[in-house]
Amino acid sequence: MDDRTHTADAEPGERITVAGWVHEVRDLGGIAFLIVRDRTGKIQVKFATDEMDESLVETGTNVSRESVVSVTGTVEEEPRAPTGVEIVPESVEVLAPADPELPLDPTGKVDADLSTRLDNRTLDLRSGESKAIFEIRSTVLKAVRDYFRSVGCTEINTPKIVATGTEGGTELFPLTYFGQEAFMNQSPQLFKQLMVGSGLERVFEVGPIFRAEEHNTPRHLNEATMIDFESAFIDHHEAMDVCEGTLRAAYEAVEANCHEQLETLDLTDAVTVPQQEFPRLTYEEAIERINATGELDEQLVWGDDLSTEAEKALGDDVGGHYFITDWPSEIKPFYIQDYDDDPDLSKGFDLMHPRMELVSGGQREHRYDELVAGFEQQGLDPEAFEYYTKMFRYGMPPHAGWAYGVERLVMTMLGLPNIREAVLFPRDRQRLSP
RNA sequence: GCCCGGGUGGUGUAGUGGCCCAUCAUACGACCCUGUCACGGUCGUGACGCGGGUUCAAAUCCCGCCUCGGGCGCCA
């Protein structure tokens, strides 16, 4: 396939070979058109049915939609062709015929339900919209990685099969590891913290996490991709700076490099880099503001976690990304540090999009005695986490960090109605295949 | 985990007790058509998730199961 030309690169006067999928055949009688699609676009192949070789016309016009074909011919300038050029074929080869009855319509003339699309993801991703989402996701991941490198991070990978959970609270997928009890990891949290105490100091990871919660919503997955960041010698304010920088980098990269995809998704004006610096509301300010909206039946009191309804009320009120800082220690995990002068208040924060929570992070507890006390307060056995706590006895620097859900980032950026749109092969309460 | 709403040709849908051996679009098959670009035209094939019940009569009502989607909790 060395001599293959992409459809978008076809220049008049050239003799080329294009290879791709049969998008459509339009047979008008004496003239017929075969539209070939590849990842760069589409091109029209013209058959003058009375004048051309009979078997060539037969092959080119009787091929089923979505079959894979290779067409060799001359590119001619033709104002009447959709792209201004068309191929006058010398030969057409069917590399892989498709069954005539397709489980969904990649041209998009007839809609398909999300579950039908997910059952036939390969075909679904031949359509412009679905493909565009994953091209944008790829751009986001590249931008995020580049940004982390620009602020001196080392990319790491931590184990996904673990002996204990991170927080003990959430549901884990159990498995058997050579006869031992083990779990799929729900977060790189503990491992990335161990790395800030290593010579690496400042790390990030992009990888999967697994949560066995039986939720059934458009914003949860049982296998998700997390962007984790953790750095030594920074506090939660600096961690928020990096967090905001990462998100801006992602939006900027998409705005700069994904014109075509945004156009396909009809989002050219909808996706823009956030202008304002993200407001940093304290938890206390947040609940006051929520109560002031009057959207909730019952007023929130200090110590309440924010319900979905409360988050929505606040999101509508703020109208853009924002941080919530200084959460009550009670509702944040043990590894988040409390304020020394107010132990009821933690240095945890969340980054919110008006639609949902995107990031959770905070200043970590790096002092051994306080950390162990925190375990006990949350009813966890410090012994079970000895591999983790032990390292805090050998010089663990002050540090902070956070974690994003990639799918939520893409979902909120593109206004996708369902998080499954942002994963190739989602794992949810009922879907395990493909 | 609790709660709510759906499942009708390949795909997406209409139909809420008899007007339904089921509507429309698209796809598929056949034929006609020399500039389509959602090509057009004629004809044709093709479906009520599964099991039980109520009724003279069930796609339609009831029960169970399967399955899909959503709300809440919790979270990324």
Coordinates of C-alpha atoms (C1' of nucleotides) in Angstrom, one line a residue:
Chain A
M1 CA 0.0 0.0 0.0
D2 CA 3.0 2.3 -0.4
D3 CA 1.5 3.9 -3.4
R4 CA -1.8 4.7 -1.8
T5 CA -2.9 8.3 -1.9
H6 CA -5.3 9.7 0.6
T7 CA -8.5 11.1 -0.9
A8 CA -7.8 14.6 0.5
D9 CA -4.5 14.7 -1.4
A10 CA -5.8 13.9 -4.8
E11 CA -4.6 16.5 -7.3
P12 CA -5.9 16.9 -10.9
G13 CA -3.8 15.3 -13.5
E14 CA -2.3 12.6 -11.3
R15 CA -2.7 8.9 -11.7
I16 CA -3.4 7.6 -8.2
T17 CA -4.6 4.7 -6.2
V18 CA -7.0 5.4 -3.3
A19 CA -8.2 2.8 -0.8
G20 CA -11.1 3.1 1.6
W21 CA -14.7 2.2 2.2
V22 CA -17.6 2.4 -0.1
H23 CA -19.6 5.3 1.3
E24 CA -22.3 5.1 -1.4
V25 CA -23.0 4.1 -4.9
R26 CA -25.2 6.4 -7.0
D27 CA -26.2 4.7 -10.2
L28 CA -28.0 7.2 -12.6
G29 CA -28.1 4.9 -15.5
G30 CA -25.7 6.0 -18.2
I31 CA -23.5 7.4 -15.5
A32 CA -22.7 6.1 -12.0
F33 CA -20.8 7.4 -9.0
L34 CA -18.9 5.5 -6.4
I35 CA -18.0 7.4 -3.4
V36 CA -14.9 6.2 -1.6
R37 CA -14.2 7.3 2.0
D38 CA -10.9 7.1 3.9
R39 CA -9.8 8.8 7.1
T40 CA -9.0 12.1 5.3
G41 CA -12.3 12.5 3.5
K42 CA -14.3 11.3 0.5
I43 CA -13.7 11.2 -3.3
Q44 CA -16.0 10.5 -6.2
V45 CA -15.2 7.8 -8.8
K46 CA -17.0 8.3 -12.1
F47 CA -18.3 5.5 -14.3
A48 CA -19.5 6.2 -17.8
T49 CA -21.4 3.0 -17.9
D50 CA -21.8 2.7 -21.7
E51 CA -18.2 3.7 -22.5
M52 CA -16.1 1.8 -20.0
D53 CA -15.1 -1.8 -19.7
E54 CA -18.1 -3.8 -18.6
S55 CA -16.4 -5.7 -15.8
L56 CA -14.9 -2.5 -14.4
V57 CA -18.3 -0.9 -14.3
E58 CA -19.8 -4.1 -12.8
T59 CA -17.2 -4.2 -10.0
G60 CA -17.4 -0.5 -9.2
T61 CA -21.2 -0.1 -9.1
N62 CA -22.3 -3.5 -7.7
V63 CA -20.1 -3.3 -4.6
S64 CA -22.0 -3.1 -1.3
R65 CA -21.8 -0.1 1.0
E66 CA -18.9 -0.2 3.5
S67 CA -16.9 -2.7 1.5
V68 CA -13.2 -2.0 1.3
V69 CA -12.0 -1.1 -2.2
S70 CA -8.9 0.1 -3.9
V71 CA -9.4 2.3 -7.0
T72 CA -6.7 3.3 -9.5
G73 CA -7.3 6.0 -12.0
T74 CA -6.7 9.5 -13.2
V75 CA -7.8 12.5 -11.1
E76 CA -9.7 15.0 -13.2
E77 CA -10.8 18.5 -12.2
E78 CA -14.6 18.5 -12.3
P79 CA -16.7 21.4 -10.9
R80 CA -19.8 19.2 -10.7
A81 CA -18.0 16.8 -8.3
P82 CA -18.5 17.3 -4.6
T83 CA -14.9 18.0 -3.9
G84 CA -14.1 19.6 -7.3
V85 CA -12.2 16.5 -8.4
E86 CA -13.1 13.0 -9.4
I87 CA -11.4 9.8 -10.4
V88 CA -11.8 8.3 -13.8
P89 CA -11.0 4.7 -12.9
E90 CA -8.8 2.2 -14.7
S91 CA -9.3 -0.6 -12.1
V92 CA -11.3 -1.3 -9.0
E93 CA -10.4 -4.0 -6.6
V94 CA -12.7 -5.2 -3.8
L95 CA -10.3 -5.9 -0.9
A96 CA -13.0 -6.9 1.6
P97 CA -16.7 -7.1 0.7
A98 CA -19.2 -6.0 3.4
D99 CA -22.5 -7.8 4.1
P100 CA -25.3 -5.8 2.4
E101 CA -27.3 -5.5 5.6
L102 CA -25.4 -3.3 8.0
P103 CA -26.2 -3.2 11.8
L104 CA -26.1 0.6 11.6
D105 CA -25.8 3.3 9.0
P106 CA -22.4 5.0 9.0
T107 CA -23.5 7.7 6.6
G108 CA -25.8 8.9 9.4
K109 CA -29.0 9.0 7.4
V110 CA -30.7 6.9 10.0
D111 CA -29.9 7.3 13.7
A112 CA -28.8 4.5 15.8
D113 CA -29.2 4.1 19.6
L114 CA -26.0 4.4 21.6
S115 CA -26.1 0.8 22.6
T116 CA -26.4 -0.3 19.0
R117 CA -23.5 2.0 18.2
L118 CA -21.4 0.6 21.0
D119 CA -22.2 -3.0 19.9
N120 CA -20.9 -2.1 16.5
R121 CA -18.2 0.4 17.5
T122 CA -16.0 -0.2 14.4
L123 CA -18.8 0.8 12.1
D124 CA -19.9 3.6 14.3
L125 CA -16.4 5.1 14.2
R126 CA -16.6 5.3 10.4
S127 CA -19.1 8.2 10.9
G128 CA -17.6 11.7 11.2
E129 CA -19.1 12.5 14.5
S130 CA -17.9 9.5 16.5
K131 CA -14.5 9.6 14.9
A132 CA -14.1 13.3 15.7
I133 CA -14.7 12.7 19.4
F134 CA -11.8 10.3 19.6
E135 CA -9.5 12.5 17.5
I136 CA -10.3 15.3 20.0
R137 CA -9.7 13.0 22.9
S138 CA -6.3 12.1 21.5
T139 CA -5.5 15.8 21.1
V140 CA -6.5 16.4 24.7
L141 CA -4.2 13.7 26.0
K142 CA -1.3 14.9 23.9
A143 CA -1.8 18.5 25.2
V144 CA -2.0 17.3 28.8
R145 CA 1.2 15.3 28.5
D146 CA 3.0 18.1 26.8
Y147 CA 1.9 20.5 29.6
F148 CA 3.0 18.2 32.3
R149 CA 6.4 17.9 30.7
S150 CA 6.6 21.7 30.5
V151 CA 6.2 21.9 34.2
G152 CA 8.9 19.3 34.9
C153 CA 6.8 16.1 35.5
T154 CA 7.9 12.6 34.8
E155 CA 5.3 10.2 33.3
I156 CA 4.9 7.1 35.4
N157 CA 2.8 3.9 35.4
T158 CA 1.6 2.3 38.6
P159 CA 0.1 -1.2 39.2
K160 CA -3.5 -1.9 38.4
I161 CA -3.6 -5.1 40.4
V162 CA -3.3 -4.3 44.1
A163 CA -3.6 -5.9 47.5
T164 CA -5.7 -3.1 49.1
G165 CA -7.9 -0.3 48.0
T166 CA -7.1 3.4 48.3
E167 CA -9.7 4.5 50.7
G168 CA -11.4 1.3 51.7
G169 CA -14.8 2.8 51.2
T170 CA -15.6 2.4 47.5
E171 CA -16.4 -0.9 46.0
L172 CA -13.5 -2.7 44.4
F173 CA -13.4 -5.5 41.8
P174 CA -11.9 -8.5 43.6
L175 CA -9.8 -11.1 41.8
T176 CA -7.6 -14.0 42.7
Y177 CA -3.8 -13.4 42.3
F178 CA -2.1 -16.8 42.5
G179 CA -4.3 -17.8 45.3
Q180 CA -4.1 -14.5 47.1
E181 CA -6.9 -12.0 47.5
A182 CA -6.3 -9.0 45.2
F183 CA -8.2 -6.1 43.6
M184 CA -8.3 -3.9 40.5
N185 CA -7.0 -0.5 41.6
Q186 CA -9.5 2.3 42.0
S187 CA -6.9 5.0 41.9
P188 CA -3.1 5.5 41.6
Q189 CA -3.4 7.8 44.7
L190 CA -1.1 5.9 47.1
F191 CA 1.5 5.0 44.5
K192 CA 1.9 8.4 43.1
Q193 CA 2.3 9.8 46.6
L194 CA 5.1 7.3 47.2
M195 CA 6.8 8.7 44.1
V196 CA 6.9 12.3 45.3
G197 CA 9.1 10.9 48.1
S198 CA 11.3 9.3 45.5
G199 CA 13.9 11.0 43.4
L200 CA 11.2 11.8 40.8
E201 CA 9.5 14.4 43.0
R202 CA 6.9 15.4 40.4
V203 CA 5.0 12.9 38.4
F204 CA 1.9 12.3 36.3
E205 CA 0.1 9.2 35.1
V206 CA -2.6 8.6 32.5
G207 CA -4.1 5.2 33.1
P208 CA -7.2 3.2 33.9
I209 CA -9.0 2.9 37.2
F210 CA -11.7 0.4 38.2
R211 CA -14.7 1.0 40.4
A212 CA -17.3 -1.6 41.2
E213 CA -20.1 0.9 42.1
E214 CA -23.4 -0.2 40.7
H215 CA -24.4 3.2 39.5
N216 CA -26.4 3.7 36.3
T217 CA -25.9 7.3 35.1
P218 CA -24.7 9.1 32.0
R219 CA -21.6 10.3 33.9
H220 CA -20.2 7.2 35.5
L221 CA -18.1 4.3 34.2
N222 CA -16.7 1.2 36.0
E223 CA -13.5 1.5 34.0
A224 CA -12.3 5.1 33.5
T225 CA -9.1 6.8 32.4
M226 CA -7.6 9.1 35.0
I227 CA -5.0 11.9 34.6
D228 CA -3.2 11.9 37.9
F229 CA -0.7 14.6 39.0
E230 CA 1.3 14.7 42.2
S231 CA 4.2 16.9 43.2
A232 CA 6.6 17.3 46.1
F233 CA 7.2 20.8 47.6
I234 CA 3.9 22.4 46.5
D235 CA 0.7 23.2 48.4
H236 CA -2.9 22.8 47.3
H237 CA -2.9 26.3 45.8
E238 CA 0.0 25.5 43.5
A239 CA -1.7 22.2 42.7
M240 CA -4.8 24.1 41.6
D241 CA -2.6 26.3 39.4
V242 CA -1.3 23.2 37.6
C243 CA -4.8 21.8 37.4
E244 CA -6.1 24.9 35.8
G245 CA -3.1 25.1 33.4
T246 CA -3.7 21.5 32.3
L247 CA -7.3 22.2 31.5
R248 CA -6.5 25.4 29.6
A249 CA -3.8 23.5 27.6
A250 CA -6.3 20.9 26.6
Y251 CA -8.9 23.5 25.5
E252 CA -6.2 25.5 23.6
A253 CA -4.9 22.5 21.8
V254 CA -8.4 21.5 20.7
E255 CA -9.2 25.0 19.6
A256 CA -5.9 25.2 17.7
N257 CA -5.8 21.8 16.1
C258 CA -9.3 20.4 15.8
H259 CA -11.2 22.8 13.6
E260 CA -12.4 20.1 11.3
Q261 CA -13.6 17.9 14.1
L262 CA -15.3 20.7 15.9
E263 CA -17.0 21.6 12.6
T264 CA -18.1 18.0 12.2
L265 CA -19.6 18.1 15.7
D266 CA -21.1 21.5 15.0
L267 CA -19.2 22.9 18.0
T268 CA -17.0 25.5 16.4
D269 CA -18.4 28.3 18.6
A270 CA -19.2 26.1 21.6
V271 CA -15.7 25.0 22.5
T272 CA -13.6 28.0 23.6
V273 CA -10.7 28.4 26.0
P274 CA -12.1 29.6 29.3
Q275 CA -11.3 33.3 29.5
Q276 CA -11.5 34.1 33.2
E277 CA -9.3 32.6 35.9
F278 CA -11.3 29.9 37.6
P279 CA -13.0 31.3 40.8
R280 CA -11.8 29.5 44.0
L281 CA -14.8 29.3 46.3
T282 CA -14.3 27.9 49.8
Y283 CA -16.8 25.2 50.7
E284 CA -18.4 27.7 53.1
E285 CA -18.9 30.3 50.3
A286 CA -20.2 27.5 48.1
I287 CA -22.9 26.4 50.4
E288 CA -23.9 30.0 51.1
R289 CA -24.1 30.7 47.4
I290 CA -26.2 27.5 46.8
N291 CA -28.6 28.5 49.6
A292 CA -28.9 32.0 48.1
T293 CA -30.1 30.5 44.8
G294 CA -33.2 29.3 46.4
E295 CA -33.1 26.2 44.1
L296 CA -33.0 23.7 47.0
D297 CA -35.9 22.7 49.1
E298 CA -33.8 22.4 52.1
Q299 CA -31.0 24.8 53.0
L300 CA -27.5 23.2 53.3
V301 CA -25.7 23.4 56.6
W302 CA -22.0 23.2 57.2
G303 CA -20.8 19.6 57.0
D304 CA -23.2 18.5 54.3
D305 CA -21.8 17.0 51.2
L306 CA -23.0 18.6 47.9
S307 CA -25.8 16.7 46.3
T308 CA -26.1 16.5 42.5
E309 CA -28.9 19.1 42.8
A310 CA -26.7 21.4 44.8
E311 CA -23.8 21.1 42.4
K312 CA -26.2 22.0 39.5
A313 CA -27.5 25.0 41.3
L314 CA -24.0 26.3 42.0
G315 CA -22.8 25.4 38.5
D316 CA -25.7 27.4 36.9
D317 CA -24.9 30.3 39.2
V318 CA -21.2 30.4 38.5
G319 CA -21.6 29.6 34.8
G320 CA -18.1 28.2 34.2
H321 CA -15.3 26.1 35.7
Y322 CA -14.6 26.8 39.4
F323 CA -12.8 25.3 42.4
I324 CA -14.3 24.5 45.7
T325 CA -11.6 24.6 48.4
D326 CA -11.4 24.1 52.2
W327 CA -13.8 21.2 52.5
P328 CA -14.8 19.8 55.9
S329 CA -12.3 17.2 56.9
E330 CA -15.1 14.7 57.6
I331 CA -16.0 14.3 53.9
K332 CA -12.5 14.1 52.5
P333 CA -10.2 11.1 52.6
F334 CA -7.6 10.4 55.3
Y335 CA -4.7 11.4 53.0
I336 CA -5.9 15.0 52.7
Q337 CA -4.2 17.3 55.1
D338 CA -6.2 19.4 57.6
Y339 CA -5.5 23.0 58.5
D340 CA -3.3 23.1 61.6
D341 CA -5.3 26.0 63.1
D342 CA -8.6 24.3 62.2
P343 CA -8.6 20.5 62.1
D344 CA -12.2 20.4 61.0
L345 CA -11.2 22.1 57.7
S346 CA -9.2 20.2 55.1
K347 CA -6.9 21.4 52.2
G348 CA -8.9 19.3 49.8
F349 CA -10.3 20.8 46.6
D350 CA -12.5 19.9 43.7
L351 CA -12.5 21.4 40.2
M352 CA -16.1 21.7 39.0
H353 CA -17.6 22.1 35.5
P354 CA -21.2 23.5 35.7
R355 CA -22.4 20.0 34.7
M356 CA -20.3 17.9 37.1
E357 CA -17.2 17.3 39.2
L358 CA -14.0 17.0 37.1
V359 CA -11.1 16.9 39.5
S360 CA -10.5 16.0 43.1
G361 CA -7.3 16.9 44.8
G362 CA -5.6 18.5 47.8
Q363 CA -2.6 19.0 49.9
R364 CA -1.6 15.6 51.3
E365 CA -0.8 14.6 54.8
H366 CA 2.9 13.9 54.7
R367 CA 3.5 13.7 58.5
Y368 CA 3.7 10.1 59.6
D369 CA 1.9 10.4 63.0
E370 CA -0.9 12.5 61.5
L371 CA -1.3 10.1 58.6
V372 CA -1.7 7.1 60.8
A373 CA -4.1 9.0 63.1
G374 CA -6.1 9.8 60.0
F375 CA -6.4 6.1 59.0
E376 CA -7.7 5.3 62.5
Q377 CA -10.2 8.1 62.4
Q378 CA -11.7 6.7 59.2
G379 CA -11.9 3.3 60.6
L380 CA -9.1 1.9 58.4
D381 CA -6.4 -0.4 59.6
P382 CA -3.0 1.3 59.1
E383 CA -1.4 -2.2 59.2
A384 CA -3.0 -3.1 55.9
F385 CA -1.4 0.0 54.3
E386 CA 2.0 -0.5 55.8
Y387 CA 3.7 -0.6 52.4
Y388 CA 2.5 3.0 52.1
T389 CA 2.7 4.5 55.6
K390 CA 6.2 3.0 56.1
M391 CA 7.7 5.3 53.5
F392 CA 6.4 8.3 55.4
R393 CA 9.0 7.4 58.1
Y394 CA 11.9 8.0 55.7
G395 CA 11.5 11.6 54.6
M396 CA 8.3 12.3 52.8
P397 CA 8.2 15.9 51.6
P398 CA 5.1 18.1 51.7
H399 CA 3.2 17.5 48.6
A400 CA -0.1 18.0 46.8
G401 CA -1.9 16.6 43.7
W402 CA -5.1 15.8 42.0
A403 CA -6.8 13.6 39.5
Y404 CA -9.0 14.2 36.4
G405 CA -11.4 11.9 34.7
V406 CA -10.4 12.0 31.0
E407 CA -13.9 11.0 29.9
R408 CA -15.5 13.7 31.9
L409 CA -13.1 16.3 30.6
V410 CA -13.9 15.3 27.0
M411 CA -17.6 15.0 27.8
T412 CA -17.9 18.4 29.3
M413 CA -15.7 20.0 26.7
L414 CA -17.9 18.7 23.9
G415 CA -21.2 18.8 25.7
L416 CA -21.7 15.0 25.1
P417 CA -25.0 13.8 26.6
N418 CA -23.5 10.5 27.8
I419 CA -20.0 9.7 29.1
R420 CA -20.0 6.5 27.1
E421 CA -19.6 8.6 23.9
A422 CA -16.1 9.5 25.1
V423 CA -14.9 5.9 25.6
L424 CA -14.3 3.5 22.7
F425 CA -15.5 0.4 24.6
P426 CA -17.2 1.5 27.8
R427 CA -17.5 -0.7 30.8
D428 CA -20.6 0.0 32.8
R429 CA -23.1 -1.8 35.0
Q430 CA -24.3 -4.0 32.2
R431 CA -21.7 -3.7 29.4
L432 CA -18.7 -6.0 29.4
S433 CA -18.3 -6.6 25.7
P434 CA -17.1 -5.6 23.2
Chain B
rG1 C1' -28.1 -0.3 46.3
rC2 C1' -33.1 2.3 45.8
rC3 C1' -36.6 4.4 42.3
rC4 C1' -38.8 5.6 37.3
rG5 C1' -39.5 4.8 32.0
rG6 C1' -38.8 1.9 27.5
rG7 C1' -38.2 -2.8 24.2
rU8 C1' -42.3 -3.1 17.0
rG9 C1' -38.6 -5.3 10.0
rG10 C1' -31.1 -4.7 9.4
rU11 C1' -31.5 0.6 11.5
rG12 C1' -34.6 4.6 13.5
rU13 C1' -39.8 5.0 14.4
rA14 C1' -46.0 5.3 14.3
rG15 C1' -49.5 2.6 16.7
rU16 C1' -52.2 2.5 24.3
rG17 C1' -58.1 -3.5 23.6
rG18 C1' -61.4 -4.9 17.7
rC19 C1' -60.2 0.2 12.5
rC20 C1' -53.3 -3.9 12.6
rC21 C1' -52.2 -10.8 8.5
rA22 C1' -49.2 -3.3 11.9
rU23 C1' -47.3 3.2 9.8
rC24 C1' -43.4 6.0 7.9
rA25 C1' -38.2 6.7 6.7
rU26 C1' -33.8 4.4 5.6
rA27 C1' -31.4 -0.1 4.3
rC28 C1' -31.9 -4.5 1.3
rG29 C1' -33.6 -7.1 -3.8
rA30 C1' -35.3 -6.3 -9.0
rC31 C1' -36.1 -3.0 -13.0
rC32 C1' -35.8 2.2 -15.3
rC33 C1' -32.7 6.6 -15.5
rU34 C1' -25.9 10.4 -18.5
rG35 C1' -24.0 14.8 -13.4
rU36 C1' -25.6 12.7 -8.7
rC37 C1' -23.9 15.0 -4.2
rA38 C1' -29.6 12.3 1.7
rC39 C1' -29.9 11.3 -6.6
rG40 C1' -34.9 10.3 -8.5
rG41 C1' -38.9 6.7 -10.1
rU42 C1' -41.8 1.8 -10.1
rC43 C1' -42.3 -2.9 -7.8
rG44 C1' -40.9 -6.2 -3.9
rU45 C1' -38.8 -8.7 0.8
rG46 C1' -38.7 -7.8 5.9
rA47 C1' -40.8 -6.7 12.8
rC48 C1' -44.6 -6.6 17.9
rG49 C1' -37.8 -9.1 23.6
rC50 C1' -39.1 -14.1 26.2
rG51 C1' -42.6 -17.0 29.2
rG52 C1' -47.3 -17.1 31.6
rG53 C1' -52.2 -14.9 32.5
rU54 C1' -56.9 -11.8 31.7
rU55 C1' -60.4 -11.2 27.5
rC56 C1' -65.1 -13.3 22.6
rA57 C1' -60.7 -10.3 21.0
rA58 C1' -53.8 -8.4 23.2
rA59 C1' -48.3 -4.9 19.9
rU60 C1' -51.8 -2.5 23.4
rC61 C1' -54.0 -4.8 30.1
rC62 C1' -51.7 -7.9 34.4
rC63 C1' -47.4 -11.0 36.4
rG64 C1' -42.4 -13.0 36.1
rC65 C1' -37.8 -12.9 33.4
rC66 C1' -34.3 -10.8 30.1
rU67 C1' -32.7 -6.3 28.1
rC68 C1' -32.0 -0.9 27.3
rG69 C1' -32.2 4.1 29.1
rG70 C1' -32.8 7.6 33.0
rG71 C1' -33.1 9.8 38.4
rC72 C1' -30.9 9.5 43.3
rG73 C1' -26.9 7.9 46.4
rC74 C1' -21.6 7.9 45.6
rC75 C1' -17.8 9.6 42.8
rA76 C1' -13.5 11.3 38.2

